[in-house]
PDB file of C-alpha atoms in Angstrom:
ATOM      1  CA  UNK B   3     129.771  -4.636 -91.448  1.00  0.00           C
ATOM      2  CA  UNK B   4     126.393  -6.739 -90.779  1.00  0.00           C
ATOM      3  CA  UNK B   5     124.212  -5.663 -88.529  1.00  0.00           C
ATOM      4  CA  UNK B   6     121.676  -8.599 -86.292  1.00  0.00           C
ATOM      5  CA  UNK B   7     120.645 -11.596 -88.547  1.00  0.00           C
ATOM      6  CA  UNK B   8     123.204 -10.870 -91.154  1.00  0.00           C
ATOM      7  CA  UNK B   9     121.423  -7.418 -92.511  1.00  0.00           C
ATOM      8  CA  UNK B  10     123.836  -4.853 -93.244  1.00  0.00           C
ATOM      9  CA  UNK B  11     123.546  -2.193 -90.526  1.00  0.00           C
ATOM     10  CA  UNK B  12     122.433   0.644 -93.334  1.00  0.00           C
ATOM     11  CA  UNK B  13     119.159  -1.713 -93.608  1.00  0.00           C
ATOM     12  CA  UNK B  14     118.411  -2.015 -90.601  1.00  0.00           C
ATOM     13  CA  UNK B  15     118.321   1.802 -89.810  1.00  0.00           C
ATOM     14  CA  UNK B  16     116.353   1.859 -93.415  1.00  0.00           C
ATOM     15  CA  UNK B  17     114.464  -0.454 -91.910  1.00  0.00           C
ATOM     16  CA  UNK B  18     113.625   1.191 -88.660  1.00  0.00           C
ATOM     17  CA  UNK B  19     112.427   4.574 -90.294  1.00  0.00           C
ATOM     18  CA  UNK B  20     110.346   2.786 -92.596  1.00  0.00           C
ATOM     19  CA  UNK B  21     108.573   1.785 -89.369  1.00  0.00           C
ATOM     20  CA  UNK B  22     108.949   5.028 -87.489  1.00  0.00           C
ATOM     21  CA  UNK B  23     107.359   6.644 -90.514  1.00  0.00           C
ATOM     22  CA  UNK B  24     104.557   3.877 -90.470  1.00  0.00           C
ATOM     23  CA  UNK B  25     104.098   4.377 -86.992  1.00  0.00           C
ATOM     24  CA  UNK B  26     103.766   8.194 -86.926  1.00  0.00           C
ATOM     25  CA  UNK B  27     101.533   8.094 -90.128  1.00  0.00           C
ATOM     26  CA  UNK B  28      98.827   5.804 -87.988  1.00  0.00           C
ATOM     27  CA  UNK B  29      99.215   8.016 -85.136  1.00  0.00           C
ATOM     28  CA  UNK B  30      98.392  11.068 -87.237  1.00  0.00           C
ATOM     29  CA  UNK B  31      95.203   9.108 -88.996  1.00  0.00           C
ATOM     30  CA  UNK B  32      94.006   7.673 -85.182  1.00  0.00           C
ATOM     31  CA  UNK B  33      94.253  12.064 -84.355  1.00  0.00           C
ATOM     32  CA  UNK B  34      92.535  12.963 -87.346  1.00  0.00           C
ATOM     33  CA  UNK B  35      89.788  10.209 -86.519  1.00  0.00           C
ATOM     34  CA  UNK B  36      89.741  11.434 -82.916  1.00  0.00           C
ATOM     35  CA  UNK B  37      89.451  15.117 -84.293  1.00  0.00           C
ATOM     36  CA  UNK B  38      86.607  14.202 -86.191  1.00  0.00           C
ATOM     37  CA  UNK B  39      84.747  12.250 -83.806  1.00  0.00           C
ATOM     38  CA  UNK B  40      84.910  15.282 -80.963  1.00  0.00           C
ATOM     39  CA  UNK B  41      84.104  17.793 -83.682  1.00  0.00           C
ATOM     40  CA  UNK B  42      80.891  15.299 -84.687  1.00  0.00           C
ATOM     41  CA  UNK B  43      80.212  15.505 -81.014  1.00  0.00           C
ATOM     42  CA  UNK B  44      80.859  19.016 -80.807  1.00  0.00           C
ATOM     43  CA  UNK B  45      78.127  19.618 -83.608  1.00  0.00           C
ATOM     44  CA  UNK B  46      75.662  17.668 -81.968  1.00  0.00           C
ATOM     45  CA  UNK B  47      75.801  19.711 -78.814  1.00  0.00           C
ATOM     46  CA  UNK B  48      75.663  23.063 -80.812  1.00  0.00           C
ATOM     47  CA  UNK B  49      72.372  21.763 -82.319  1.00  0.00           C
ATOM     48  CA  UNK B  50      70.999  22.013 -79.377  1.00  0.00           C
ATOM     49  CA  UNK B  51      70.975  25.671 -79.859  1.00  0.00           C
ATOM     50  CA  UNK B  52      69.952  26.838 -83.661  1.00  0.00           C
ATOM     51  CA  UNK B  53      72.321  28.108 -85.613  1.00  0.00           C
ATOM     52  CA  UNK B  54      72.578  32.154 -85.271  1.00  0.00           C
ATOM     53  CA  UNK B  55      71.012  32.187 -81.510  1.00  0.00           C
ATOM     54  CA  UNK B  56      73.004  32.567 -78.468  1.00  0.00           C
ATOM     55  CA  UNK B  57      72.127  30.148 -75.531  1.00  0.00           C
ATOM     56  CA  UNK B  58      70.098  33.499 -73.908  1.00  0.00           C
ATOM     57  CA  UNK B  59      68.202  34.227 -77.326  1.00  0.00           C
ATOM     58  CA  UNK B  60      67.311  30.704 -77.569  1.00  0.00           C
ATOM     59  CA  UNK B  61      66.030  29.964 -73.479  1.00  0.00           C
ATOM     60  CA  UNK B  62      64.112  33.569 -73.974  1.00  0.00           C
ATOM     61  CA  UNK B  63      62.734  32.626 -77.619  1.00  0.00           C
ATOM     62  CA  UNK B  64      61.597  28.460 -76.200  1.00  0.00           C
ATOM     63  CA  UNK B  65      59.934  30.241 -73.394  1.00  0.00           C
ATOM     64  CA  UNK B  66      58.069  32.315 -75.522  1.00  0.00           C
ATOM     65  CA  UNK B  67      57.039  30.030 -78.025  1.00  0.00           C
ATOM     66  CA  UNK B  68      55.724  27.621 -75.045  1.00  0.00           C
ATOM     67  CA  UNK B  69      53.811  31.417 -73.185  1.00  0.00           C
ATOM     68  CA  UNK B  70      52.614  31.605 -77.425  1.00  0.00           C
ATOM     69  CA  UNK B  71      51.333  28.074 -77.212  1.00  0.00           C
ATOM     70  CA  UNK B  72      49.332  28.881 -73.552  1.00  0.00           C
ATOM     71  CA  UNK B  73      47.863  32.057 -74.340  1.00  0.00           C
ATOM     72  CA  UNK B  74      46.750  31.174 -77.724  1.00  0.00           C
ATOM     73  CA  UNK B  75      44.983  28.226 -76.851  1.00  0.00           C
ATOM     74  CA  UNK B  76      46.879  26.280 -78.730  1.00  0.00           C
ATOM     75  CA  UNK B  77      46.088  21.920 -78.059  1.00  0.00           C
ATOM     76  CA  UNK B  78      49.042  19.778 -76.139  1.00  0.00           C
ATOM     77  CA  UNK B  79      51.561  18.723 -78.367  1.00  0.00           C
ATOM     78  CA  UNK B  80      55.355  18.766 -79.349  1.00  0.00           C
ATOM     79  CA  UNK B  81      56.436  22.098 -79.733  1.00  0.00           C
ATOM     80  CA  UNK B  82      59.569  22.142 -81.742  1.00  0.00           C
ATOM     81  CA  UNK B  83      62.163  23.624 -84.204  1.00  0.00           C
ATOM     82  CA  UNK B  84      63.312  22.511 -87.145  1.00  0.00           C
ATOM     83  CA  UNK B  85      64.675  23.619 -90.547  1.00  0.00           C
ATOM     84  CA  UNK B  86      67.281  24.656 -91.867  1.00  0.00           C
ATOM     85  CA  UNK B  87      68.380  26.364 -87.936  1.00  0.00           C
ATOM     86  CA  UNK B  88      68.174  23.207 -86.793  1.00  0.00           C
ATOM     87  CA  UNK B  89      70.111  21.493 -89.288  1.00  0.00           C
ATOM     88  CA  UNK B  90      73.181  23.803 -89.522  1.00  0.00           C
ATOM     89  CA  UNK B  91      72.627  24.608 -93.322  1.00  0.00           C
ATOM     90  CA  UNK B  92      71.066  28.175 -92.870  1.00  0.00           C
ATOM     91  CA  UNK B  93      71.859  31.432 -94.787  1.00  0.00           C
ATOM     92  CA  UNK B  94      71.847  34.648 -92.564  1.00  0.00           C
ATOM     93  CA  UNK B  95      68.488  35.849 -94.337  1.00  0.00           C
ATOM     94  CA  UNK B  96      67.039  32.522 -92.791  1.00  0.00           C
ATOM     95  CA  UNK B  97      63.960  31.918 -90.937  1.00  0.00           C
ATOM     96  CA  UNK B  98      63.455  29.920 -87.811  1.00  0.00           C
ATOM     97  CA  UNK B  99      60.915  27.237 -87.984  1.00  0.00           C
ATOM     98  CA  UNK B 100      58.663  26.319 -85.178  1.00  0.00           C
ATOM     99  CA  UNK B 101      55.978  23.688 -85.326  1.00  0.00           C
ATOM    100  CA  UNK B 102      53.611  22.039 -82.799  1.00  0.00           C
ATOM    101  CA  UNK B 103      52.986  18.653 -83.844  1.00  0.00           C
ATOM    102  CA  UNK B 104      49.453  17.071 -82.794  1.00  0.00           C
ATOM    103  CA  UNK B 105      47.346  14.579 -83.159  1.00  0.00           C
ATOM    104  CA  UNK B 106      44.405  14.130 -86.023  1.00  0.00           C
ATOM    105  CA  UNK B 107      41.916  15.241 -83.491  1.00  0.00           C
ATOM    106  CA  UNK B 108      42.996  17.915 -82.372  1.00  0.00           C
ATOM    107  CA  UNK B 109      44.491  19.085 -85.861  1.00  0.00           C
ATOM    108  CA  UNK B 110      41.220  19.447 -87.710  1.00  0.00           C
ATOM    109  CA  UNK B 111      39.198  20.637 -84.674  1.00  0.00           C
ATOM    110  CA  UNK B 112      42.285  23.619 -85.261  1.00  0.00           C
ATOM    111  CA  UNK B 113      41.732  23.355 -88.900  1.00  0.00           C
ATOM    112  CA  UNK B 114      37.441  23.842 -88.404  1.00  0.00           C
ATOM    113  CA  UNK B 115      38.004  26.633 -86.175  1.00  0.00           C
ATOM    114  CA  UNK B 116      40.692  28.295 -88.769  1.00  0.00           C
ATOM    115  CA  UNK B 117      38.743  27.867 -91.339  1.00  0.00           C
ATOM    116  CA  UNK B 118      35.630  29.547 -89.710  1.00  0.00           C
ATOM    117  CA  UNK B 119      36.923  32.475 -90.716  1.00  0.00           C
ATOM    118  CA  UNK B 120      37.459  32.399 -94.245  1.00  0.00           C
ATOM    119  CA  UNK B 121      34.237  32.902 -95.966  1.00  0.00           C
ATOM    120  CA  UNK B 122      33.347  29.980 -98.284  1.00  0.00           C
ATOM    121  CA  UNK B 123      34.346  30.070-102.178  1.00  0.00           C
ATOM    122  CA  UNK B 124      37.328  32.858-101.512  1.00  0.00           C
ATOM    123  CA  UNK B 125      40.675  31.966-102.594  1.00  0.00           C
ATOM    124  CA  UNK B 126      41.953  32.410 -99.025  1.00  0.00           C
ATOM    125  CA  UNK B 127      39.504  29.185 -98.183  1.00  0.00           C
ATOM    126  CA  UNK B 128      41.074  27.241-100.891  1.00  0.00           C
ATOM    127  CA  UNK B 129      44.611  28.196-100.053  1.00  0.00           C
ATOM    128  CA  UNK B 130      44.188  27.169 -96.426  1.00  0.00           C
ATOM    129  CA  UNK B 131      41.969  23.945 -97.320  1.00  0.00           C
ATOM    130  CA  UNK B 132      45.044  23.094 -99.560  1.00  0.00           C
ATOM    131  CA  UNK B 133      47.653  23.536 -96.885  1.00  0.00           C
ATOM    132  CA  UNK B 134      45.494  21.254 -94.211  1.00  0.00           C
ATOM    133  CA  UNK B 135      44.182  18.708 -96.699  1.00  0.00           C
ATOM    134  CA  UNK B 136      47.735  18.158 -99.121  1.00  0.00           C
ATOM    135  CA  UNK B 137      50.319  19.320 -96.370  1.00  0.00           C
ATOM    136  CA  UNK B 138      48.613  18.952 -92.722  1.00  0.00           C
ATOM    137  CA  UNK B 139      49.590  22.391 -91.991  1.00  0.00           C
ATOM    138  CA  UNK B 140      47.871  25.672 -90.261  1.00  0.00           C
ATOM    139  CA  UNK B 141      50.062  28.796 -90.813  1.00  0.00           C
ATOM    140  CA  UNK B 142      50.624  31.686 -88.224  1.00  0.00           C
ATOM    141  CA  UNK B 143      48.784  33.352 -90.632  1.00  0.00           C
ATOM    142  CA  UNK B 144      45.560  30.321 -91.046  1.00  0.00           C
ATOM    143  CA  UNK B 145      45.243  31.057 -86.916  1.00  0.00           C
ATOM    144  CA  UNK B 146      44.687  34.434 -87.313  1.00  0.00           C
ATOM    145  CA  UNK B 147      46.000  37.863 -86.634  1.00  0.00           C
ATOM    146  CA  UNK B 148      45.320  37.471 -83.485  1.00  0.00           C
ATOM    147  CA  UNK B 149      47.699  34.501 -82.993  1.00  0.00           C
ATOM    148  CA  UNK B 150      50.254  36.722 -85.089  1.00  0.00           C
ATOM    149  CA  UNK B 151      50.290  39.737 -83.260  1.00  0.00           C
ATOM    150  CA  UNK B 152      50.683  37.530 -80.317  1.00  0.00           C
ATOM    151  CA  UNK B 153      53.751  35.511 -82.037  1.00  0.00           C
ATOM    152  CA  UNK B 154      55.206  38.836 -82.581  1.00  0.00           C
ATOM    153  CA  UNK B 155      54.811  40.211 -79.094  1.00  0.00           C
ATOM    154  CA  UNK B 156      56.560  36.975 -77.219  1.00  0.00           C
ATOM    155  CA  UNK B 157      58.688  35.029 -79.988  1.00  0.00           C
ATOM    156  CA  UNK B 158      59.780  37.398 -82.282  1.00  0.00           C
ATOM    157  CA  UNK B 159      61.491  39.987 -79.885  1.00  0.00           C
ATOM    158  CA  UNK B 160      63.674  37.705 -79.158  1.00  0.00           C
ATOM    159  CA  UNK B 161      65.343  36.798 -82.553  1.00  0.00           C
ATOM    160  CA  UNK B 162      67.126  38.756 -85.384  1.00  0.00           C
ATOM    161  CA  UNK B 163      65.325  36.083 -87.354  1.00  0.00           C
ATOM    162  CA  UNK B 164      61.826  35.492 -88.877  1.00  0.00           C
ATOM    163  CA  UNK B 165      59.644  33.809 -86.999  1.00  0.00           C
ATOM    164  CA  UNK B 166      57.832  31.124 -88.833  1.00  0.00           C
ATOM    165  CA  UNK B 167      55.210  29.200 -86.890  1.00  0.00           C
ATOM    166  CA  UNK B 168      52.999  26.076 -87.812  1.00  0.00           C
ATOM    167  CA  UNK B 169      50.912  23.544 -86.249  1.00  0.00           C
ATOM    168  CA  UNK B 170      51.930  20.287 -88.083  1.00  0.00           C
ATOM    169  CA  UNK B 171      49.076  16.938 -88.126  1.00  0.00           C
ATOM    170  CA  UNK B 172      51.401  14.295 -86.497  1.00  0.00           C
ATOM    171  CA  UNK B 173      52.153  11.783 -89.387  1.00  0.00           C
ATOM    172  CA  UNK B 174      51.363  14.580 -92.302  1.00  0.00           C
ATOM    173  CA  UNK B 175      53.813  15.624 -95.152  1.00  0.00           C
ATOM    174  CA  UNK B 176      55.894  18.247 -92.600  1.00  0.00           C
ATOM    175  CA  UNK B 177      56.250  16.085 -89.993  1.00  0.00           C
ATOM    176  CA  UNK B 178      59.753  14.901 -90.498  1.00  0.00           C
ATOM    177  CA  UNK B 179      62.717  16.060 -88.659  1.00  0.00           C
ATOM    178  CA  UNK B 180      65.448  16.912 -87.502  1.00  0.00           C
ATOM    179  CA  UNK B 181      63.413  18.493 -84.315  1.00  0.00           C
ATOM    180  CA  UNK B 182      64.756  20.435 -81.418  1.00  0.00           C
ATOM    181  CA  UNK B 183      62.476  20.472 -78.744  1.00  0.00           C
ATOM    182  CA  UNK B 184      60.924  23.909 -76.976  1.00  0.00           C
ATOM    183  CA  UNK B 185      61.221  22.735 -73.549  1.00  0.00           C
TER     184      UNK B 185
END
């Protein structure tokens, strides 16, 4: 017996779950696609929050870092996280970057004041002179213990993570992202 056209009617059945097959393979590749595209979306809006914080540890820990900023004295700038938090690709012994990113001028007007401290010829001098001059970074530690224990008191207590806080010169070797911004 021939089926339409003359085909026998076993080929045209073959025929029809070669295309049922065909059909069900795209529709699983357009759902994986689909799948991947909302998970990519899905990762985006998790980094919005660093990896290992909870929404609340992360609104406590910005507003601290911005009360840090204040009462420190710290120059206008971009006050951000980045790192390895910010990426996704951090171990569970990882720290959580901050920077604040400013301009030249008020960088080494930072850097002067910093650097007031450390008495001329010490290594501690040349250690800090090497991190402003070859990275166009000041350290928690380069602003002082006062700026630490002050770190400590509003940004810390609200992680289970280091704390690792920099001011960055805007254009120097750190200043590359990804950034999350502390506002």
């Amino acid at each position: 017996m021939s089926g339409r056209h003359g085909v026998p009617g076993g080929a045209t059945s073959a025929a029809r779950g070669i295309i049922a097959r065909a059909a069900r393979s795209m529709m699983h590749q357009a759902d994986e696609v689909a799948g991947e595209a909302a998970e990519s979306a899905a990762a985006r809006t998790a980094r919005r929050i660093p990896q290992g914080f909870t929404e609340r540890q992360w609104t406590r820990f910005a507003r601290g870092a911005r009360q840090t900023q204040r009462q420190a004295g710290l120059p206008d700038g971009d006050l951000v996280a980045h790192g390895s938090r910010v990426c996704g690709s951090a171990r569970t012994d990882s720290d959580i970057d901050v920077a604040l990113i400013v301009d030249d001028d008020a960088f080494f007007d930072l850097a002067e004041r910093s650097l007031a401290r450390a008495p001329a010829g010490t290594r501690l001098r040349r250690t800090m002179l090497r991190r402003i001059n070859e990275n166009g970074q000041l350290a928690s530690f380069d602003l002082g213990t006062d700026f630490t224990a002050l770190r400590r008191q509003l940004m810390d207590v609200h992680v289970p993570h280091k704390v690792q806080f920099s001011v960055l010169r805007r254009g120097g070797k750190f200043d590359n992202g990804p950034f999350l911004p502390l506002d």
